[in-house]
PDB file of C-alpha atoms in Angstrom:
ATOM      1  CA  UNK A   1     283.092 217.125 145.986  1.00  0.00           C
ATOM      2  CA  UNK A   2     281.921 216.689 142.411  1.00  0.00           C
ATOM      3  CA  UNK A   3     278.182 216.405 141.922  1.00  0.00           C
ATOM      4  CA  UNK A   4     276.760 213.515 139.919  1.00  0.00           C
ATOM      5  CA  UNK A   5     276.049 215.814 136.976  1.00  0.00           C
ATOM      6  CA  UNK A   6     279.572 217.283 137.107  1.00  0.00           C
ATOM      7  CA  UNK A   7     281.023 213.761 137.135  1.00  0.00           C
ATOM      8  CA  UNK A   8     278.961 212.797 134.084  1.00  0.00           C
ATOM      9  CA  UNK A   9     279.986 216.022 132.357  1.00  0.00           C
ATOM     10  CA  UNK A  10     283.698 215.401 133.008  1.00  0.00           C
ATOM     11  CA  UNK A  11     283.450 212.100 131.099  1.00  0.00           C
ATOM     12  CA  UNK A  12     282.669 213.883 127.812  1.00  0.00           C
ATOM     13  CA  UNK A  13     279.809 211.575 126.941  1.00  0.00           C
ATOM     14  CA  UNK A  14     281.304 208.276 128.159  1.00  0.00           C
ATOM     15  CA  UNK A  15     279.232 208.097 131.365  1.00  0.00           C
ATOM     16  CA  UNK A  16     275.444 207.843 131.163  1.00  0.00           C
ATOM     17  CA  UNK A  17     272.778 206.848 133.687  1.00  0.00           C
ATOM     18  CA  UNK A  18     271.842 203.213 133.162  1.00  0.00           C
ATOM     19  CA  UNK A  19     268.152 202.474 132.570  1.00  0.00           C
ATOM     20  CA  UNK A  20     267.274 205.787 134.232  1.00  0.00           C
ATOM     21  CA  UNK A  21     268.310 204.296 137.605  1.00  0.00           C
ATOM     22  CA  UNK A  22     268.832 207.554 139.427  1.00  0.00           C
ATOM     23  CA  UNK A  23     267.261 209.003 142.541  1.00  0.00           C
ATOM     24  CA  UNK A  24     267.961 211.427 145.379  1.00  0.00           C
ATOM     25  CA  UNK A  25     267.809 210.565 149.053  1.00  0.00           C
ATOM     26  CA  UNK A  26     266.276 212.823 151.658  1.00  0.00           C
ATOM     27  CA  UNK A  27     269.745 213.846 152.926  1.00  0.00           C
ATOM     28  CA  UNK A  28     273.408 213.699 151.943  1.00  0.00           C
ATOM     29  CA  UNK A  29     274.917 210.220 152.218  1.00  0.00           C
ATOM     30  CA  UNK A  30     278.546 210.920 151.334  1.00  0.00           C
ATOM     31  CA  UNK A  31     281.040 213.736 151.787  1.00  0.00           C
ATOM     32  CA  UNK A  32     282.941 212.763 148.632  1.00  0.00           C
ATOM     33  CA  UNK A  33     282.191 211.330 145.215  1.00  0.00           C
ATOM     34  CA  UNK A  34     282.115 207.546 145.579  1.00  0.00           C
ATOM     35  CA  UNK A  35     282.433 205.184 142.593  1.00  0.00           C
ATOM     36  CA  UNK A  36     281.315 201.594 143.225  1.00  0.00           C
ATOM     37  CA  UNK A  37     282.772 199.003 140.829  1.00  0.00           C
ATOM     38  CA  UNK A  38     280.944 195.646 140.769  1.00  0.00           C
ATOM     39  CA  UNK A  39     281.987 192.128 139.715  1.00  0.00           C
ATOM     40  CA  UNK A  40     284.939 191.783 137.337  1.00  0.00           C
ATOM     41  CA  UNK A  41     285.755 188.033 137.699  1.00  0.00           C
ATOM     42  CA  UNK A  42     289.298 188.169 136.314  1.00  0.00           C
ATOM     43  CA  UNK A  43     290.713 184.820 135.168  1.00  0.00           C
ATOM     44  CA  UNK A  44     293.751 183.825 133.086  1.00  0.00           C
ATOM     45  CA  UNK A  45     292.441 184.974 129.679  1.00  0.00           C
ATOM     46  CA  UNK A  46     291.283 181.458 128.858  1.00  0.00           C
ATOM     47  CA  UNK A  47     288.083 180.511 126.988  1.00  0.00           C
ATOM     48  CA  UNK A  48     285.970 180.721 130.165  1.00  0.00           C
ATOM     49  CA  UNK A  49     287.228 184.173 131.199  1.00  0.00           C
ATOM     50  CA  UNK A  50     283.867 185.943 131.444  1.00  0.00           C
ATOM     51  CA  UNK A  51     285.481 189.370 131.872  1.00  0.00           C
ATOM     52  CA  UNK A  52     287.427 189.176 128.628  1.00  0.00           C
ATOM     53  CA  UNK A  53     284.708 187.047 126.964  1.00  0.00           C
ATOM     54  CA  UNK A  54     286.986 186.469 123.925  1.00  0.00           C
ATOM     55  CA  UNK A  55     286.741 190.174 123.080  1.00  0.00           C
ATOM     56  CA  UNK A  56     289.703 192.514 123.665  1.00  0.00           C
ATOM     57  CA  UNK A  57     287.361 195.505 123.388  1.00  0.00           C
ATOM     58  CA  UNK A  58     285.919 194.562 126.794  1.00  0.00           C
ATOM     59  CA  UNK A  59     289.341 194.942 128.394  1.00  0.00           C
ATOM     60  CA  UNK A  60     290.001 198.209 126.557  1.00  0.00           C
ATOM     61  CA  UNK A  61     286.688 199.647 127.721  1.00  0.00           C
ATOM     62  CA  UNK A  62     287.464 198.863 131.353  1.00  0.00           C
ATOM     63  CA  UNK A  63     290.980 200.285 131.024  1.00  0.00           C
ATOM     64  CA  UNK A  64     289.553 203.469 129.504  1.00  0.00           C
ATOM     65  CA  UNK A  65     287.205 203.735 132.482  1.00  0.00           C
ATOM     66  CA  UNK A  66     290.087 203.283 134.946  1.00  0.00           C
ATOM     67  CA  UNK A  67     292.206 205.822 133.044  1.00  0.00           C
ATOM     68  CA  UNK A  68     289.367 208.339 133.370  1.00  0.00           C
ATOM     69  CA  UNK A  69     289.115 207.670 137.117  1.00  0.00           C
ATOM     70  CA  UNK A  70     292.898 208.048 137.448  1.00  0.00           C
ATOM     71  CA  UNK A  71     292.797 211.501 135.842  1.00  0.00           C
ATOM     72  CA  UNK A  72     289.864 212.399 138.067  1.00  0.00           C
ATOM     73  CA  UNK A  73     291.771 211.201 141.130  1.00  0.00           C
ATOM     74  CA  UNK A  74     294.667 213.494 140.237  1.00  0.00           C
ATOM     75  CA  UNK A  75     292.369 216.512 140.417  1.00  0.00           C
ATOM     76  CA  UNK A  76     289.942 215.460 143.152  1.00  0.00           C
ATOM     77  CA  UNK A  77     292.434 213.758 145.495  1.00  0.00           C
ATOM     78  CA  UNK A  78     290.657 212.487 148.625  1.00  0.00           C
ATOM     79  CA  UNK A  79     287.326 213.857 147.400  1.00  0.00           C
ATOM     80  CA  UNK A  80     287.114 210.779 145.145  1.00  0.00           C
ATOM     81  CA  UNK A  81     286.708 207.310 146.643  1.00  0.00           C
ATOM     82  CA  UNK A  82     286.718 204.020 144.724  1.00  0.00           C
ATOM     83  CA  UNK A  83     285.094 200.915 146.232  1.00  0.00           C
ATOM     84  CA  UNK A  84     285.196 197.515 144.543  1.00  0.00           C
ATOM     85  CA  UNK A  85     282.281 195.477 145.878  1.00  0.00           C
ATOM     86  CA  UNK A  86     283.706 191.980 145.411  1.00  0.00           C
ATOM     87  CA  UNK A  87     284.597 189.198 142.970  1.00  0.00           C
ATOM     88  CA  UNK A  88     287.637 190.901 141.508  1.00  0.00           C
ATOM     89  CA  UNK A  89     289.057 187.398 140.904  1.00  0.00           C
ATOM     90  CA  UNK A  90     287.100 184.285 139.957  1.00  0.00           C
ATOM     91  CA  UNK A  91     288.901 181.676 142.029  1.00  0.00           C
ATOM     92  CA  UNK A  92     286.055 179.173 141.561  1.00  0.00           C
ATOM     93  CA  UNK A  93     287.058 178.699 137.928  1.00  0.00           C
ATOM     94  CA  UNK A  94     290.797 179.453 138.106  1.00  0.00           C
ATOM     95  CA  UNK A  95     293.165 176.827 136.714  1.00  0.00           C
ATOM     96  CA  UNK A  96     295.944 177.627 139.170  1.00  0.00           C
ATOM     97  CA  UNK A  97     296.967 180.170 141.774  1.00  0.00           C
ATOM     98  CA  UNK A  98     296.344 183.888 141.633  1.00  0.00           C
ATOM     99  CA  UNK A  99     299.785 184.589 140.151  1.00  0.00           C
ATOM    100  CA  UNK A 100     298.399 183.502 136.767  1.00  0.00           C
ATOM    101  CA  UNK A 101     295.536 185.985 137.036  1.00  0.00           C
ATOM    102  CA  UNK A 102     297.749 188.786 138.285  1.00  0.00           C
ATOM    103  CA  UNK A 103     300.252 188.299 135.468  1.00  0.00           C
ATOM    104  CA  UNK A 104     297.421 188.313 132.910  1.00  0.00           C
ATOM    105  CA  UNK A 105     295.963 191.596 134.187  1.00  0.00           C
ATOM    106  CA  UNK A 106     298.846 193.600 135.670  1.00  0.00           C
ATOM    107  CA  UNK A 107     297.473 196.671 133.887  1.00  0.00           C
ATOM    108  CA  UNK A 108     294.039 196.534 135.534  1.00  0.00           C
ATOM    109  CA  UNK A 109     295.269 195.536 138.981  1.00  0.00           C
ATOM    110  CA  UNK A 110     297.952 198.225 138.911  1.00  0.00           C
ATOM    111  CA  UNK A 111     295.460 200.969 138.089  1.00  0.00           C
ATOM    112  CA  UNK A 112     293.049 199.812 140.787  1.00  0.00           C
ATOM    113  CA  UNK A 113     295.838 199.930 143.368  1.00  0.00           C
ATOM    114  CA  UNK A 114     296.937 203.392 142.177  1.00  0.00           C
ATOM    115  CA  UNK A 115     293.367 204.570 142.723  1.00  0.00           C
ATOM    116  CA  UNK A 116     293.658 203.413 146.367  1.00  0.00           C
ATOM    117  CA  UNK A 117     290.673 201.174 145.779  1.00  0.00           C
ATOM    118  CA  UNK A 118     288.895 199.755 148.819  1.00  0.00           C
ATOM    119  CA  UNK A 119     288.312 196.040 148.198  1.00  0.00           C
ATOM    120  CA  UNK A 120     285.267 194.226 149.574  1.00  0.00           C
ATOM    121  CA  UNK A 121     285.388 190.439 149.416  1.00  0.00           C
ATOM    122  CA  UNK A 122     283.042 188.458 147.155  1.00  0.00           C
ATOM    123  CA  UNK A 123     282.060 184.809 147.227  1.00  0.00           C
ATOM    124  CA  UNK A 124     284.306 183.996 144.243  1.00  0.00           C
ATOM    125  CA  UNK A 125     287.471 185.323 145.914  1.00  0.00           C
ATOM    126  CA  UNK A 126     286.619 184.597 149.541  1.00  0.00           C
ATOM    127  CA  UNK A 127     288.993 181.599 149.631  1.00  0.00           C
ATOM    128  CA  UNK A 128     292.033 183.817 149.087  1.00  0.00           C
ATOM    129  CA  UNK A 129     291.109 185.947 152.086  1.00  0.00           C
ATOM    130  CA  UNK A 130     290.698 182.844 154.243  1.00  0.00           C
ATOM    131  CA  UNK A 131     294.070 181.551 153.037  1.00  0.00           C
ATOM    132  CA  UNK A 132     295.768 184.719 154.282  1.00  0.00           C
ATOM    133  CA  UNK A 133     293.784 184.820 157.510  1.00  0.00           C
ATOM    134  CA  UNK A 134     294.835 181.255 158.381  1.00  0.00           C
ATOM    135  CA  UNK A 135     298.423 182.491 158.266  1.00  0.00           C
ATOM    136  CA  UNK A 136     297.752 185.542 160.381  1.00  0.00           C
ATOM    137  CA  UNK A 137     298.234 187.903 157.448  1.00  0.00           C
ATOM    138  CA  UNK A 138     295.966 190.471 155.845  1.00  0.00           C
ATOM    139  CA  UNK A 139     295.044 190.801 152.207  1.00  0.00           C
ATOM    140  CA  UNK A 140     293.538 194.253 152.223  1.00  0.00           C
ATOM    141  CA  UNK A 141     289.993 192.941 151.742  1.00  0.00           C
ATOM    142  CA  UNK A 142     286.997 193.800 153.901  1.00  0.00           C
ATOM    143  CA  UNK A 143     283.896 191.723 154.567  1.00  0.00           C
ATOM    144  CA  UNK A 144     281.869 194.910 154.797  1.00  0.00           C
ATOM    145  CA  UNK A 145     282.687 198.600 154.434  1.00  0.00           C
ATOM    146  CA  UNK A 146     280.864 201.593 155.915  1.00  0.00           C
ATOM    147  CA  UNK A 147     281.206 205.275 154.990  1.00  0.00           C
ATOM    148  CA  UNK A 148     280.339 208.179 157.262  1.00  0.00           C
ATOM    149  CA  UNK A 149     278.455 211.432 156.972  1.00  0.00           C
ATOM    150  CA  UNK A 150     277.961 213.747 159.907  1.00  0.00           C
ATOM    151  CA  UNK A 151     279.835 211.470 162.294  1.00  0.00           C
ATOM    152  CA  UNK A 152     277.777 208.319 161.684  1.00  0.00           C
ATOM    153  CA  UNK A 153     277.929 205.584 159.003  1.00  0.00           C
ATOM    154  CA  UNK A 154     275.314 206.224 156.316  1.00  0.00           C
ATOM    155  CA  UNK A 155     276.247 203.800 153.514  1.00  0.00           C
ATOM    156  CA  UNK A 156     277.005 200.060 153.677  1.00  0.00           C
ATOM    157  CA  UNK A 157     278.988 198.201 151.007  1.00  0.00           C
ATOM    158  CA  UNK A 158     278.826 194.404 150.724  1.00  0.00           C
ATOM    159  CA  UNK A 159     279.199 191.992 147.854  1.00  0.00           C
ATOM    160  CA  UNK A 160     275.668 190.641 148.214  1.00  0.00           C
ATOM    161  CA  UNK A 161     276.341 186.909 148.506  1.00  0.00           C
ATOM    162  CA  UNK A 162     275.436 187.191 152.183  1.00  0.00           C
ATOM    163  CA  UNK A 163     271.778 187.593 151.222  1.00  0.00           C
ATOM    164  CA  UNK A 164     271.870 184.821 148.614  1.00  0.00           C
ATOM    165  CA  UNK A 165     270.556 181.443 149.816  1.00  0.00           C
ATOM    166  CA  UNK A 166     272.701 179.544 147.302  1.00  0.00           C
ATOM    167  CA  UNK A 167     275.872 181.592 147.801  1.00  0.00           C
ATOM    168  CA  UNK A 168     276.046 182.465 151.500  1.00  0.00           C
ATOM    169  CA  UNK A 169     279.393 180.838 152.259  1.00  0.00           C
ATOM    170  CA  UNK A 170     278.539 180.352 155.928  1.00  0.00           C
ATOM    171  CA  UNK A 171     275.644 177.983 155.196  1.00  0.00           C
ATOM    172  CA  UNK A 172     275.224 174.493 153.721  1.00  0.00           C
ATOM    173  CA  UNK A 173     273.278 175.970 150.816  1.00  0.00           C
ATOM    174  CA  UNK A 174     276.235 178.196 149.955  1.00  0.00           C
ATOM    175  CA  UNK A 175     278.601 175.244 149.916  1.00  0.00           C
ATOM    176  CA  UNK A 176     276.216 173.435 147.563  1.00  0.00           C
ATOM    177  CA  UNK A 177     275.908 176.493 145.349  1.00  0.00           C
ATOM    178  CA  UNK A 178     279.693 176.785 145.155  1.00  0.00           C
ATOM    179  CA  UNK A 179     280.043 173.155 144.092  1.00  0.00           C
ATOM    180  CA  UNK A 180     277.371 173.563 141.406  1.00  0.00           C
ATOM    181  CA  UNK A 181     279.099 176.689 140.102  1.00  0.00           C
ATOM    182  CA  UNK A 182     282.426 174.859 139.896  1.00  0.00           C
ATOM    183  CA  UNK A 183     280.812 172.050 137.890  1.00  0.00           C
ATOM    184  CA  UNK A 184     279.298 174.599 135.504  1.00  0.00           C
ATOM    185  CA  UNK A 185     282.741 176.216 135.297  1.00  0.00           C
ATOM    186  CA  UNK A 186     284.280 172.966 134.103  1.00  0.00           C
ATOM    187  CA  UNK A 187     281.659 172.700 131.357  1.00  0.00           C
ATOM    188  CA  UNK A 188     282.614 176.205 130.211  1.00  0.00           C
ATOM    189  CA  UNK A 189     285.787 174.716 128.734  1.00  0.00           C
ATOM    190  CA  UNK A 190     283.440 172.810 126.384  1.00  0.00           C
ATOM    191  CA  UNK A 191     280.772 175.521 125.991  1.00  0.00           C
ATOM    192  CA  UNK A 192     282.049 178.949 127.167  1.00  0.00           C
ATOM    193  CA  UNK A 193     278.519 180.426 127.080  1.00  0.00           C
ATOM    194  CA  UNK A 194     276.849 177.846 129.327  1.00  0.00           C
ATOM    195  CA  UNK A 195     276.903 180.160 132.346  1.00  0.00           C
ATOM    196  CA  UNK A 196     275.195 182.935 130.379  1.00  0.00           C
ATOM    197  CA  UNK A 197     272.521 180.568 129.061  1.00  0.00           C
ATOM    198  CA  UNK A 198     271.800 179.151 132.504  1.00  0.00           C
ATOM    199  CA  UNK A 199     271.757 182.669 133.954  1.00  0.00           C
ATOM    200  CA  UNK A 200     269.159 183.777 131.414  1.00  0.00           C
ATOM    201  CA  UNK A 201     266.945 180.838 132.355  1.00  0.00           C
ATOM    202  CA  UNK A 202     267.251 181.698 136.047  1.00  0.00           C
ATOM    203  CA  UNK A 203     266.475 185.372 135.388  1.00  0.00           C
ATOM    204  CA  UNK A 204     263.290 184.360 133.553  1.00  0.00           C
ATOM    205  CA  UNK A 205     262.179 182.274 136.517  1.00  0.00           C
ATOM    206  CA  UNK A 206     263.006 185.098 138.965  1.00  0.00           C
ATOM    207  CA  UNK A 207     261.043 187.637 136.934  1.00  0.00           C
ATOM    208  CA  UNK A 208     257.986 185.398 137.022  1.00  0.00           C
ATOM    209  CA  UNK A 209     257.952 184.963 140.787  1.00  0.00           C
ATOM    210  CA  UNK A 210     259.358 188.263 142.074  1.00  0.00           C
ATOM    211  CA  UNK A 211     256.796 190.982 141.376  1.00  0.00           C
ATOM    212  CA  UNK A 212     256.508 192.122 145.003  1.00  0.00           C
ATOM    213  CA  UNK A 213     258.741 195.192 144.615  1.00  0.00           C
ATOM    214  CA  UNK A 214     256.812 196.631 141.661  1.00  0.00           C
ATOM    215  CA  UNK A 215     256.567 200.402 141.770  1.00  0.00           C
ATOM    216  CA  UNK A 216     259.284 200.936 144.355  1.00  0.00           C
ATOM    217  CA  UNK A 217     262.161 201.701 141.984  1.00  0.00           C
ATOM    218  CA  UNK A 218     262.641 205.235 140.685  1.00  0.00           C
ATOM    219  CA  UNK A 219     261.562 204.072 137.205  1.00  0.00           C
ATOM    220  CA  UNK A 220     260.001 200.777 136.105  1.00  0.00           C
ATOM    221  CA  UNK A 221     261.721 198.929 133.298  1.00  0.00           C
ATOM    222  CA  UNK A 222     260.064 198.418 129.881  1.00  0.00           C
ATOM    223  CA  UNK A 223     258.487 195.129 130.988  1.00  0.00           C
ATOM    224  CA  UNK A 224     256.719 196.973 133.834  1.00  0.00           C
ATOM    225  CA  UNK A 225     258.826 194.873 136.187  1.00  0.00           C
ATOM    226  CA  UNK A 226     261.040 195.953 139.046  1.00  0.00           C
ATOM    227  CA  UNK A 227     262.298 193.804 141.888  1.00  0.00           C
ATOM    228  CA  UNK A 228     265.225 192.948 144.059  1.00  0.00           C
ATOM    229  CA  UNK A 229     265.199 189.773 146.065  1.00  0.00           C
ATOM    230  CA  UNK A 230     267.715 191.127 148.614  1.00  0.00           C
ATOM    231  CA  UNK A 231     265.914 194.321 149.590  1.00  0.00           C
ATOM    232  CA  UNK A 232     264.286 192.995 152.769  1.00  0.00           C
ATOM    233  CA  UNK A 233     267.567 191.395 153.879  1.00  0.00           C
ATOM    234  CA  UNK A 234     269.465 194.663 153.666  1.00  0.00           C
ATOM    235  CA  UNK A 235     266.732 196.746 155.258  1.00  0.00           C
ATOM    236  CA  UNK A 236     266.816 194.397 158.251  1.00  0.00           C
ATOM    237  CA  UNK A 237     270.624 194.473 158.351  1.00  0.00           C
ATOM    238  CA  UNK A 238     270.808 198.275 158.183  1.00  0.00           C
ATOM    239  CA  UNK A 239     268.110 198.524 160.825  1.00  0.00           C
ATOM    240  CA  UNK A 240     270.182 196.298 163.145  1.00  0.00           C
ATOM    241  CA  UNK A 241     273.203 198.528 162.640  1.00  0.00           C
ATOM    242  CA  UNK A 242     271.119 201.623 163.293  1.00  0.00           C
ATOM    243  CA  UNK A 243     270.085 200.131 166.630  1.00  0.00           C
ATOM    244  CA  UNK A 244     273.706 199.210 167.471  1.00  0.00           C
ATOM    245  CA  UNK A 245     272.662 195.562 167.611  1.00  0.00           C
ATOM    246  CA  UNK A 246     275.576 193.947 165.730  1.00  0.00           C
ATOM    247  CA  UNK A 247     278.757 192.132 166.699  1.00  0.00           C
ATOM    248  CA  UNK A 248     281.126 194.399 164.763  1.00  0.00           C
ATOM    249  CA  UNK A 249     279.619 197.848 165.339  1.00  0.00           C
ATOM    250  CA  UNK A 250     278.026 198.584 168.693  1.00  0.00           C
ATOM    251  CA  UNK A 251     277.417 202.306 168.256  1.00  0.00           C
ATOM    252  CA  UNK A 252     274.118 203.200 166.561  1.00  0.00           C
ATOM    253  CA  UNK A 253     274.512 204.141 162.898  1.00  0.00           C
ATOM    254  CA  UNK A 254     272.377 206.115 160.471  1.00  0.00           C
ATOM    255  CA  UNK A 255     272.466 203.744 157.490  1.00  0.00           C
ATOM    256  CA  UNK A 256     269.931 204.120 154.696  1.00  0.00           C
ATOM    257  CA  UNK A 257     271.779 202.847 151.585  1.00  0.00           C
ATOM    258  CA  UNK A 258     273.277 199.421 150.899  1.00  0.00           C
ATOM    259  CA  UNK A 259     275.509 198.972 147.831  1.00  0.00           C
ATOM    260  CA  UNK A 260     276.098 195.507 146.377  1.00  0.00           C
ATOM    261  CA  UNK A 261     277.059 193.589 143.235  1.00  0.00           C
ATOM    262  CA  UNK A 262     276.864 189.800 142.929  1.00  0.00           C
ATOM    263  CA  UNK A 263     273.691 189.407 140.847  1.00  0.00           C
ATOM    264  CA  UNK A 264     275.191 190.919 137.653  1.00  0.00           C
ATOM    265  CA  UNK A 265     271.884 192.724 137.164  1.00  0.00           C
ATOM    266  CA  UNK A 266     271.904 196.454 137.909  1.00  0.00           C
ATOM    267  CA  UNK A 267     268.944 197.794 139.873  1.00  0.00           C
ATOM    268  CA  UNK A 268     268.032 200.594 142.255  1.00  0.00           C
ATOM    269  CA  UNK A 269     265.202 200.104 144.732  1.00  0.00           C
ATOM    270  CA  UNK A 270     263.679 202.087 147.561  1.00  0.00           C
ATOM    271  CA  UNK A 271     261.307 201.216 150.378  1.00  0.00           C
ATOM    272  CA  UNK A 272     259.943 203.121 153.366  1.00  0.00           C
ATOM    273  CA  UNK A 273     260.114 201.711 156.869  1.00  0.00           C
ATOM    274  CA  UNK A 274     258.693 203.575 159.823  1.00  0.00           C
ATOM    275  CA  UNK A 275     259.972 207.157 159.548  1.00  0.00           C
ATOM    276  CA  UNK A 276     262.696 206.785 156.880  1.00  0.00           C
ATOM    277  CA  UNK A 277     263.453 205.445 153.412  1.00  0.00           C
ATOM    278  CA  UNK A 278     265.925 202.659 152.726  1.00  0.00           C
ATOM    279  CA  UNK A 279     267.737 202.222 149.408  1.00  0.00           C
ATOM    280  CA  UNK A 280     269.493 199.289 147.764  1.00  0.00           C
ATOM    281  CA  UNK A 281     271.795 199.859 144.792  1.00  0.00           C
ATOM    282  CA  UNK A 282     272.888 196.812 142.813  1.00  0.00           C
ATOM    283  CA  UNK A 283     275.780 198.019 140.650  1.00  0.00           C
ATOM    284  CA  UNK A 284     275.541 195.384 137.895  1.00  0.00           C
ATOM    285  CA  UNK A 285     278.813 193.917 136.557  1.00  0.00           C
ATOM    286  CA  UNK A 286     281.707 194.062 134.097  1.00  0.00           C
ATOM    287  CA  UNK A 287     281.190 190.401 133.140  1.00  0.00           C
ATOM    288  CA  UNK A 288     280.282 189.210 129.616  1.00  0.00           C
ATOM    289  CA  UNK A 289     280.563 192.751 128.292  1.00  0.00           C
ATOM    290  CA  UNK A 290     278.741 194.494 131.127  1.00  0.00           C
ATOM    291  CA  UNK A 291     279.955 197.972 132.009  1.00  0.00           C
ATOM    292  CA  UNK A 292     277.854 199.296 134.891  1.00  0.00           C
ATOM    293  CA  UNK A 293     278.931 200.917 138.146  1.00  0.00           C
ATOM    294  CA  UNK A 294     277.377 202.801 141.038  1.00  0.00           C
ATOM    295  CA  UNK A 295     277.818 206.488 141.855  1.00  0.00           C
ATOM    296  CA  UNK A 296     277.025 208.293 145.110  1.00  0.00           C
ATOM    297  CA  UNK A 297     277.518 212.033 145.543  1.00  0.00           C
ATOM    298  CA  UNK A 298     275.890 213.712 148.517  1.00  0.00           C
ATOM    299  CA  UNK A 299     272.185 212.849 148.215  1.00  0.00           C
ATOM    300  CA  UNK A 300     272.447 211.573 144.609  1.00  0.00           C
ATOM    301  CA  UNK A 301     272.415 207.832 143.934  1.00  0.00           C
ATOM    302  CA  UNK A 302     272.719 206.382 140.426  1.00  0.00           C
ATOM    303  CA  UNK A 303     273.691 203.314 138.448  1.00  0.00           C
ATOM    304  CA  UNK A 304     275.771 204.449 135.467  1.00  0.00           C
ATOM    305  CA  UNK A 305     277.447 202.797 132.512  1.00  0.00           C
ATOM    306  CA  UNK A 306     280.652 203.510 130.630  1.00  0.00           C
ATOM    307  CA  UNK A 307     280.899 203.895 126.875  1.00  0.00           C
TER     308      UNK A 307
END
């Protein structure tokens, strides 16, 4: 298994640690190098395609990243694992069916499949999974993915919408949030940057009222601010799994790290509970020019960026 430093070295300067978001857990969490790719939100290359964002360099950068992972996969084989943590497609803003998206990005989707990527469902492509399930078919997407170390699951991968009041698709608030997002999506045909502007406003509000995690990240950001609104949710969820108190996994686990996307804001937070530490890694996004991703190698946890 490649170490985090070896992985960075193999990239010849293309991979760097994002915002110094790097830490080491008290024990090994993975038996192979795991790359966690967050939100991509592929559309049909129209004006509201936030992945392309009217800039072909964004696509090239992502393809370069996937090419690097493909070469690494050739040498590392099963010692390299790729997990996409949801929202590969943006079906909330799509004009038609997924064939239009797939034909627009055959290059990206082909490389991801060649990498044997494990796909976790996100709120923006959850409808496609339900469509297949209603027909008794599978789409190769998981609601949640767990990886093992020493015979027990140690890392949990989810998209993150499950902890989001306005995007949990099993609640009334999530249905409302979806409808609001679709309305904003329609306005993007008039003003393609409206989602970014509204997101910046929301981030400002969140920063004002979410100071409670200060000091618990490996490094504070320049504004002396560090927070993650989903940390308590995932500590409670991992704790339930560790007790074997869940519907889908009755054997006790040894989870201490949850990996998500969804917020489009990369962060790495840590909090003690009883006799152990829990970690939450938010991998950021590849939307609107973003280029962050998560890396786990043994005890090392980091948010990195490409290029």
